[in-house]
Coordinates of C-alpha atoms and ligand atoms in Angstrom, one line a residue:
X608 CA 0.0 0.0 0.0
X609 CA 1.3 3.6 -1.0
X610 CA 3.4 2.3 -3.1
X611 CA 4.2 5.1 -5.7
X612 CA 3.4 3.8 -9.3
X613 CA 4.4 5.4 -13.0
X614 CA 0.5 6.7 -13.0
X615 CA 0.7 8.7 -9.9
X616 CA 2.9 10.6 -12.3
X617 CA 5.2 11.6 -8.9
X618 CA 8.2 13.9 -10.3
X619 CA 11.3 15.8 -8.5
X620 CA 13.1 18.5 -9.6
X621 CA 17.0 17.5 -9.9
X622 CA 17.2 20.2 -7.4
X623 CA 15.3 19.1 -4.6
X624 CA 16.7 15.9 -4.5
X625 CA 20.2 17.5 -4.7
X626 CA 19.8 20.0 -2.4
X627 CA 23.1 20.1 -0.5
X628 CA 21.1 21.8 2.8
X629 CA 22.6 25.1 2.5
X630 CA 20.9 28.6 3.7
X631 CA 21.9 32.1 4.2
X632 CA 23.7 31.3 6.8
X633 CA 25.6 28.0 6.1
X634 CA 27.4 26.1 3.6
X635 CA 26.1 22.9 2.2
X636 CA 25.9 19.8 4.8
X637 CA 26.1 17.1 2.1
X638 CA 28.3 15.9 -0.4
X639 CA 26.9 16.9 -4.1
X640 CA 25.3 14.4 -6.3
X641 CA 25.9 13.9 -10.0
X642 CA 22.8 14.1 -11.9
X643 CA 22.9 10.5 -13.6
X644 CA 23.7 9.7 -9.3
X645 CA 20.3 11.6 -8.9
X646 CA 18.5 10.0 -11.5
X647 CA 19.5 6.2 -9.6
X648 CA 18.4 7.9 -6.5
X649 CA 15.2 8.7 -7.9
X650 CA 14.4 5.3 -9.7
X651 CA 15.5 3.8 -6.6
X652 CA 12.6 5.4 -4.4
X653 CA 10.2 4.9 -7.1
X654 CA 9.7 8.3 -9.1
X655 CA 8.0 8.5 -12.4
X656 CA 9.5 11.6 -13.7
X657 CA 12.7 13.9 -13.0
X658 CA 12.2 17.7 -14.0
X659 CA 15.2 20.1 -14.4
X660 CA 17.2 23.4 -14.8
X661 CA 19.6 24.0 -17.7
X662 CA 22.1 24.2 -15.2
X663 CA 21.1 21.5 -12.8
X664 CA 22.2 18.9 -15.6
X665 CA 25.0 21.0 -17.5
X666 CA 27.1 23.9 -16.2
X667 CA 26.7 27.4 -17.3
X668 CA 30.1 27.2 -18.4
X669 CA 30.6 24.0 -20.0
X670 CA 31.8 23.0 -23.6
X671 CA 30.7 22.0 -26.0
X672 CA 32.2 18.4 -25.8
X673 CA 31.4 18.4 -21.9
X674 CA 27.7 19.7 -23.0
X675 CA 27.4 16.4 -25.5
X676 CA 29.1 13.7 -23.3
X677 CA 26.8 14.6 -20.1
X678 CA 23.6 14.2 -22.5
X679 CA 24.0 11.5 -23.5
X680 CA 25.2 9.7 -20.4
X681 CA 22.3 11.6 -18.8
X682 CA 19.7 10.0 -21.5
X683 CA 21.6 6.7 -21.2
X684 CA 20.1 6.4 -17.7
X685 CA 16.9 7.8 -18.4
X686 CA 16.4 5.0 -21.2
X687 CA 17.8 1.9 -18.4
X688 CA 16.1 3.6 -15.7
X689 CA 12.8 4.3 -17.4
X690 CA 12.3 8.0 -15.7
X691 CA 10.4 10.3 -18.0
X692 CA 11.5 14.1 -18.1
X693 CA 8.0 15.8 -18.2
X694 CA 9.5 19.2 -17.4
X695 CA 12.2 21.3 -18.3
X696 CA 13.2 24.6 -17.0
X697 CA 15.7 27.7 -16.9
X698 CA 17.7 28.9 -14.6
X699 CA 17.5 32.4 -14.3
X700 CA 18.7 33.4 -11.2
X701 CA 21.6 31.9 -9.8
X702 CA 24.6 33.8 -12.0
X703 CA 25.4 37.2 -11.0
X704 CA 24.2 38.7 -14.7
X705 CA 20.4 38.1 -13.3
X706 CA 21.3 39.8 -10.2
X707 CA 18.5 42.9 -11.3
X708 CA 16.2 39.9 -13.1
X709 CA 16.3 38.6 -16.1
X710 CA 13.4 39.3 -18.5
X711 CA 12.6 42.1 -16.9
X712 CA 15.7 43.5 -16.3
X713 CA 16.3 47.1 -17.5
X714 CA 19.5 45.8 -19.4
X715 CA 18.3 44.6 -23.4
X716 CA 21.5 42.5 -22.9
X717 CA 20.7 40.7 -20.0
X718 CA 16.8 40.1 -21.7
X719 CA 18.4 38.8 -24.5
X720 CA 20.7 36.5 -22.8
X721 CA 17.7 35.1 -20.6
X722 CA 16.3 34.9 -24.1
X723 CA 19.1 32.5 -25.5
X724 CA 19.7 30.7 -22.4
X725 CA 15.7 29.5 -22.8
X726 CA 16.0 29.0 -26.3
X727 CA 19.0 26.8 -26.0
X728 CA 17.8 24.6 -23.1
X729 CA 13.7 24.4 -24.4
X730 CA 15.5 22.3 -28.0
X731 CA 16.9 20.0 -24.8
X732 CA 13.7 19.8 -23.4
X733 CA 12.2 18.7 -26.2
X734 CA 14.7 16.2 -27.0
X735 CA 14.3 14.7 -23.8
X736 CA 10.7 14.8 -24.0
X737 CA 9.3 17.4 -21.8
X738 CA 5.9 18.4 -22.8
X739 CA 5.9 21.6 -20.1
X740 CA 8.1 24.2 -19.2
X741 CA 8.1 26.2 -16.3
X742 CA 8.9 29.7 -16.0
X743 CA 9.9 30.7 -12.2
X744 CA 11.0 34.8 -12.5
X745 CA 12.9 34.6 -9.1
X746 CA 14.6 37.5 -9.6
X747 CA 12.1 39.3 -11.8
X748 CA 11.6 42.3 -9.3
X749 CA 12.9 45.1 -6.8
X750 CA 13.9 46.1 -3.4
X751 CA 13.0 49.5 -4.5
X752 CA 10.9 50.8 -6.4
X753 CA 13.4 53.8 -7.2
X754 CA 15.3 51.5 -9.5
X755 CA 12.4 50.3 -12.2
X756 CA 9.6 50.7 -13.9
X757 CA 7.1 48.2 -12.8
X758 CA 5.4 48.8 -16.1
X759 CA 7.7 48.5 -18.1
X760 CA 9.0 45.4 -16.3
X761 CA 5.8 43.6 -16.8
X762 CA 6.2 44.9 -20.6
X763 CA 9.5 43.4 -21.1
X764 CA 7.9 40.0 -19.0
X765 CA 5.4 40.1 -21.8
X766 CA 7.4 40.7 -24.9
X767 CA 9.7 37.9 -23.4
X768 CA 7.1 35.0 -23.0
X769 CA 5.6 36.1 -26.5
X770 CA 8.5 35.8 -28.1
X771 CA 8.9 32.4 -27.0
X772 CA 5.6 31.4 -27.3
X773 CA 6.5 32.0 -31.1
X774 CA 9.7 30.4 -30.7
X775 CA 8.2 27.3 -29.5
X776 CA 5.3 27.0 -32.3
X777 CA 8.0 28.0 -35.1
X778 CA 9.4 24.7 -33.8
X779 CA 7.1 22.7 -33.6
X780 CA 7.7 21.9 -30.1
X781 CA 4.2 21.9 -28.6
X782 CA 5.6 23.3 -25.5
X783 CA 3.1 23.8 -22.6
X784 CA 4.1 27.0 -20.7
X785 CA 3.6 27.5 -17.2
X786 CA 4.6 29.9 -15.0
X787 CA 4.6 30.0 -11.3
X788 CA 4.4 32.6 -9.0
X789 CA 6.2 33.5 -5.1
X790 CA 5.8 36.9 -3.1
X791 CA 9.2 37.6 -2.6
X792 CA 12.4 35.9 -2.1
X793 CA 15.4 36.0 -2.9
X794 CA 14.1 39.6 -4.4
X795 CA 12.3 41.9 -1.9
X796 CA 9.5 41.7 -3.8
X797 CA 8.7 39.2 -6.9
X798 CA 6.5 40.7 -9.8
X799 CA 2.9 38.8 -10.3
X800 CA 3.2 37.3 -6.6
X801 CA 0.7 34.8 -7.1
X802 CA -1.2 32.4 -9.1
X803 CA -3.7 34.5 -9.4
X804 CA -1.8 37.6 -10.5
X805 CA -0.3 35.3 -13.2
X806 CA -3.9 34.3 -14.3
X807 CA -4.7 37.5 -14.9
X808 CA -1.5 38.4 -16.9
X809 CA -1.7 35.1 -19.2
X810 CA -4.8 37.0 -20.8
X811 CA -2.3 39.7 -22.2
X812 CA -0.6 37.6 -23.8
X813 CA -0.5 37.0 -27.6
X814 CA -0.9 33.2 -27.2
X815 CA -2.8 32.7 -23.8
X816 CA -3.7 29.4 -24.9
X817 CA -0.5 28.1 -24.5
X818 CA 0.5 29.5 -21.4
X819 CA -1.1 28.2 -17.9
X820 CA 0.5 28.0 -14.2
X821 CA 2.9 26.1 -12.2
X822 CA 0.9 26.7 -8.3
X823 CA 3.6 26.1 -5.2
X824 CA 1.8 25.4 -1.8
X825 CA 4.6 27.3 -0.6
X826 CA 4.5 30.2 -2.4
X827 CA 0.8 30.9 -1.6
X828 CA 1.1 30.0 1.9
X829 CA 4.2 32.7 1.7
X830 CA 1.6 35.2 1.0
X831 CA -0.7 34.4 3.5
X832 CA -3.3 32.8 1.0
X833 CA -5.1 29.5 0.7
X834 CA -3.5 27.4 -1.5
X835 CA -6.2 24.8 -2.5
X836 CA -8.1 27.8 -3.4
X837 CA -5.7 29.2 -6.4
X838 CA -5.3 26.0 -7.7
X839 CA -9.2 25.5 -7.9
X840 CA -9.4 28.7 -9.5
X841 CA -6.1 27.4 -12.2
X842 CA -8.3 24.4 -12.9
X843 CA -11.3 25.9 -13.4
X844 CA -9.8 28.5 -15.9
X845 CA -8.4 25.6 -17.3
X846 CA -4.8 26.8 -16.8
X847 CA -3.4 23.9 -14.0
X848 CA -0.4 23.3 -16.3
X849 CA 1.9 21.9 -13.7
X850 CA 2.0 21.6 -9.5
X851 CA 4.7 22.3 -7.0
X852 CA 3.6 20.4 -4.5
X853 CA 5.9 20.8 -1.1
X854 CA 4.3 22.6 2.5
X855 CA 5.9 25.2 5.0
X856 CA 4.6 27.3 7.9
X857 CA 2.3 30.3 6.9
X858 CA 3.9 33.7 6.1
X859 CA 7.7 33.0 6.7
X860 CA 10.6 32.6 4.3
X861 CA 10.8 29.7 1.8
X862 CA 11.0 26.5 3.7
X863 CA 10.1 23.8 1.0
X864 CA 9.5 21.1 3.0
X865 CA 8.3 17.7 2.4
X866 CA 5.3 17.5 1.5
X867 CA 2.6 17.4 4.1
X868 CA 4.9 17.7 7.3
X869 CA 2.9 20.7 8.5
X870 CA -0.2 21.5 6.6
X871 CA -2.3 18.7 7.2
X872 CA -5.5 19.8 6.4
X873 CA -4.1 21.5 3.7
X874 CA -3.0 19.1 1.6
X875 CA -5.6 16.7 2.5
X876 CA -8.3 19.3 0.4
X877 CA -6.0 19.8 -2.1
X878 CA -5.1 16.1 -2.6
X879 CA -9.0 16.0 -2.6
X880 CA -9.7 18.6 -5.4
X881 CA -6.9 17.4 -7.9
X882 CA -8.1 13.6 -7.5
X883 CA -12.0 14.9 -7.9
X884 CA -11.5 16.8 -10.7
X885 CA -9.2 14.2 -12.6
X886 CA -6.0 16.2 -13.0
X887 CA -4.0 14.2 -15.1
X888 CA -0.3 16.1 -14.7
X889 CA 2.5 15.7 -12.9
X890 CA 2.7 16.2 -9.0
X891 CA 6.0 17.6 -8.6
X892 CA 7.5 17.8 -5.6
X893 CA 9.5 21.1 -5.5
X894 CA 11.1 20.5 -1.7
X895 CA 14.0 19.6 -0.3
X896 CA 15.2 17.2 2.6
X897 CA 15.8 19.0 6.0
X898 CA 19.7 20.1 6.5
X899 CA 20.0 17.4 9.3
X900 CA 19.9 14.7 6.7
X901 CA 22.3 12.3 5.1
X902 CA 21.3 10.6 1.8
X903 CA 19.1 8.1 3.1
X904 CA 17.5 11.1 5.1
X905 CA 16.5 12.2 1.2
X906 CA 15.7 9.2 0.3
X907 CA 12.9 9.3 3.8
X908 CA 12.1 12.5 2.3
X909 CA 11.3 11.6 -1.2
X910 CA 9.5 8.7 -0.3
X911 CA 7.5 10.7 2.5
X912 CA 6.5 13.5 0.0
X913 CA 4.8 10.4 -2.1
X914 CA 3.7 8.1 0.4
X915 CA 1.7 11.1 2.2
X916 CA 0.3 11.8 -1.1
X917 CA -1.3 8.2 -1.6
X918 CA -2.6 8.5 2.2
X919 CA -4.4 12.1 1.6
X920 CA -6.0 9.9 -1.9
X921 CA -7.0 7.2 0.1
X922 CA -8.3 9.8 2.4
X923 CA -10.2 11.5 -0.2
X924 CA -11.6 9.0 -1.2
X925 CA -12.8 7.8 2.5
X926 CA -14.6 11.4 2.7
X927 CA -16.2 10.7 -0.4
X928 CA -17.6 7.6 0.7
X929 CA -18.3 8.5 4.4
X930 CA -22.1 8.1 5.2
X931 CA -22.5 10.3 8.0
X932 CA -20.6 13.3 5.6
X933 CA -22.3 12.6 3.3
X934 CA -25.6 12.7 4.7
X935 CA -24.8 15.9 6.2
X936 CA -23.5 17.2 3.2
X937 CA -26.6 16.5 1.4
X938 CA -28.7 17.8 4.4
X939 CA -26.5 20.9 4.5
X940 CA -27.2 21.6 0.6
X941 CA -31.0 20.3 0.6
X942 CA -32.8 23.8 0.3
X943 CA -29.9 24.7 -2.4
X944 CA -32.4 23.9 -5.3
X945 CA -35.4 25.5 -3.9
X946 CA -35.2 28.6 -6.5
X947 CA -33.8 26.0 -9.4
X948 CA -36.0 27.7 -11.8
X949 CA -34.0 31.3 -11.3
X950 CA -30.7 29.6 -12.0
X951 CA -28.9 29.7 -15.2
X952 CA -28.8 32.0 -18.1
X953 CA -30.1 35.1 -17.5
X954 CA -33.6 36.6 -19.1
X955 CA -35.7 39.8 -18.2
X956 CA -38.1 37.5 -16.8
X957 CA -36.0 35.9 -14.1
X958 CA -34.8 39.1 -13.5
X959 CA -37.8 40.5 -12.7
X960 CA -38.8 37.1 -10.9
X961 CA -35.9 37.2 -8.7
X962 CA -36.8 41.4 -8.0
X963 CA -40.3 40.4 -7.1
X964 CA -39.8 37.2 -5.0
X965 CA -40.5 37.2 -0.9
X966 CA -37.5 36.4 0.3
X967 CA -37.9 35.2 4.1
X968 CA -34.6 37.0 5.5
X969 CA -34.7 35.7 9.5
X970 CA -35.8 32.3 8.2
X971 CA -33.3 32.0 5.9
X972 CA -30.9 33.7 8.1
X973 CA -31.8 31.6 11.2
X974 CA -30.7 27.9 9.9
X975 CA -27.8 26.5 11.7
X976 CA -25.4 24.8 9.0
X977 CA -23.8 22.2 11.1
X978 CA -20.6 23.0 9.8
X979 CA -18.9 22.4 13.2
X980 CA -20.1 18.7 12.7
X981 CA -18.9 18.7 9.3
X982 CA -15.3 19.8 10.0
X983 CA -15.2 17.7 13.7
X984 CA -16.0 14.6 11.0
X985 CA -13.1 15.4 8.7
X986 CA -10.6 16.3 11.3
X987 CA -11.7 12.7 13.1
X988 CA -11.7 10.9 9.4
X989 CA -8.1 12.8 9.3
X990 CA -7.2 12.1 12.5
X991 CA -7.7 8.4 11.8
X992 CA -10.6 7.3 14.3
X993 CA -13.2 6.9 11.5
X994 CA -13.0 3.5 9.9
Ligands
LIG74 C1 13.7 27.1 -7.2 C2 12.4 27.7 -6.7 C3 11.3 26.8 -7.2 C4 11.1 26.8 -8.7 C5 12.2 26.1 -9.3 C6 12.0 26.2 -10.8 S1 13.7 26.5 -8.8 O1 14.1 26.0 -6.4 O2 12.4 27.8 -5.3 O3 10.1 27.2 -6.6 O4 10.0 26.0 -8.9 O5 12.8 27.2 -11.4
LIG75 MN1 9.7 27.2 -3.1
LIG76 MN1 8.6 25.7 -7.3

């Protein structure tokens, strides 16, 4: 049981697995990883997919020759090992010319460097096979507001993922784009700081219909927000291209821990929602092992971050089949259809229906909704003392 399979589609990052356990304020505490050591790593605690940076797999200053030989060792493994690669990604962040951001930097150099560095590693992704590609602005913001334009930031942004958006179709890649949004960190402030903000900026875009979001729990529960809710509101614009699934405390720096070692109820809804509605992409898990741990401590983590996955499903699934829920659920919603006939697309008629109609205010107003019940029956179902 909770045993992850290929169609639990369960992908890391190169970089979460890798993740040495450094911070701002302490070197790494583990010995680095090749990739192709990663990729063993990974098969070994039963991924499906690995996802990666340009720079995760090749370095930004390598030959051409070194470039070559590490593909196709890299590929080698992925063939014998049977990992997909449904995701590629840039990194543009980590060298010192994105220190100001890099498509939105002020500097038409730096833009078109970001520009060539994407180019270059989305004909890799497509080689290996990755279907989307995720576009994480890190440093795509300010400290202060003195330095840039935030207009012409987000105008530079745009011009950027258009550009690419052609690039993509003019190769025939059918690339889905997704980009993901965080509040702040490592910048003071991040442009578009969340899902939502990114929704909204997809529809400027000259090809929205390519382009769709990469949600992080932590990222939202940076901000504040509740998480579960953006990525209902993805789905239902039909933009959930991708998930970064991973948990931290509420409003504090980025912790990307494994997934579901705090939020509990959390994940359980969102587990809920994306096994209701039948997403069908990958569940990334964008976190990292805990700086205490050795190699077989990321190997705990990795197989945590899926296993507690399988356990919210089965949970899920529990709540949908609970009787006493469900009973109060359909007791809870029982008046819901009283006014069916006002529902739907509008007309002058309903309109002046709805106007005209004697609403009963204190009645209405008075019904208790028994949603303490409800949510003492989850927490127990959660808590494990429902069978
Ligand atoms: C980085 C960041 C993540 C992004 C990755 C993709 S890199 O680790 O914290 O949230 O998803 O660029
Ligand atoms: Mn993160
Ligand atoms: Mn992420």
């Amino acid at each position: 049981m909770y045993e992850p399979k290929p169609e639990h589609k369960f992908t890391f990052g190169l970089w979460t697995v890798g993740n040495r356990g450094a911070d701002p304020f302490g070197g790494p505490v583990r010995a680095g990883l090749s990739p192709v050591e990663l990729l063993h790593l990974l098969a070994e605690v039963g991924a499906y997919g690995v996802n990666y940076h340009d720079n995760d797999l090749i370095p930004i200053d390598a030959t051409p020759s070194e470039r070559a030989q590490i593909i196709k060792e890299f590929k080698q493994v992925l063939a014998d090992s049977g990992l997909k690669v449904p995701m590629a990604t840039t990194n543009l962040f980590s060298d010192p010319i994105f220190k100001d951001g890099a498509f939105t930097s002020s500097d038409a150099r730096v833009r078109n460097y970001a520009l060539q560095k994407t180019m270059i590693n989305m004909d890799l992704g497509a080689e290996l096979g990755a279907e989307v590609y995720v576009f994480w602005g890190g440093r795509e913001g300010t400290e202060s507001d003195a330095t840039k334009s935030a207009l012409e930031s987000l105008k530079h942004f745009r011009e950027s993922i258009n550009f690419l958006c052609e690039y993509s179709l003019a190769q025939g890649y059918d690339y889905k784009f997704a980009l993901e949004a965080k509040p702040n960190e490592p910048r003071g402030d991040i442009y578009l700081p969340t899902s939502g903000a990114m929704l909204g900026f997809i529809a400027t875009l000259d090809h929205p219909q390519m382009v769709g979001v990469n949600p992080e729990m932590a990222h939202e529960h940076m901000a504040g927000l509740n998480f579960m809710h953006a990525v209902a509101q993805a789905w239902d614009a039909g933009k959930l291209f991708h998930i970064d699934l991973n948990d931290q405390n509420y409003v504090r720096f980025d912790q990307d821990w494994r997934f579901g070692m705090q939020s509990l109820k959390q994940s359980f809804f969102l587990v809920k929602l994306l096994e209701d509605v039948g997403y069908q992409g990958s569940r990334h898990f964008d976190a990292h092992a805990m700086r205490t741990e050795d190699y077989e401590g990321v190997k705990d983590f990795a197989r945590g971050c899926m296993r507690s996955y399988l356990i919210f499903k089965e949970k899920a699934a529990q709540f949908n089949a609970d009787s006493s829920i469900q009973s109060l659920l359909a007791e809870i919603h029982s008046e819901n259809n009283s006014l069916q006939p006002f529902a739907g697309a509008f007309s002058l008629e309903k309109a002046n229906k709805i106007k005209t109609f004697a609403f009963d205010r204190q009645k209405i107003a008075a019904r208790g909704l028994r949603y303490e019940k409800l949510d003492q029956l989850t927490n127990e179902l959660l808590m494990g003392v429902r069978s």
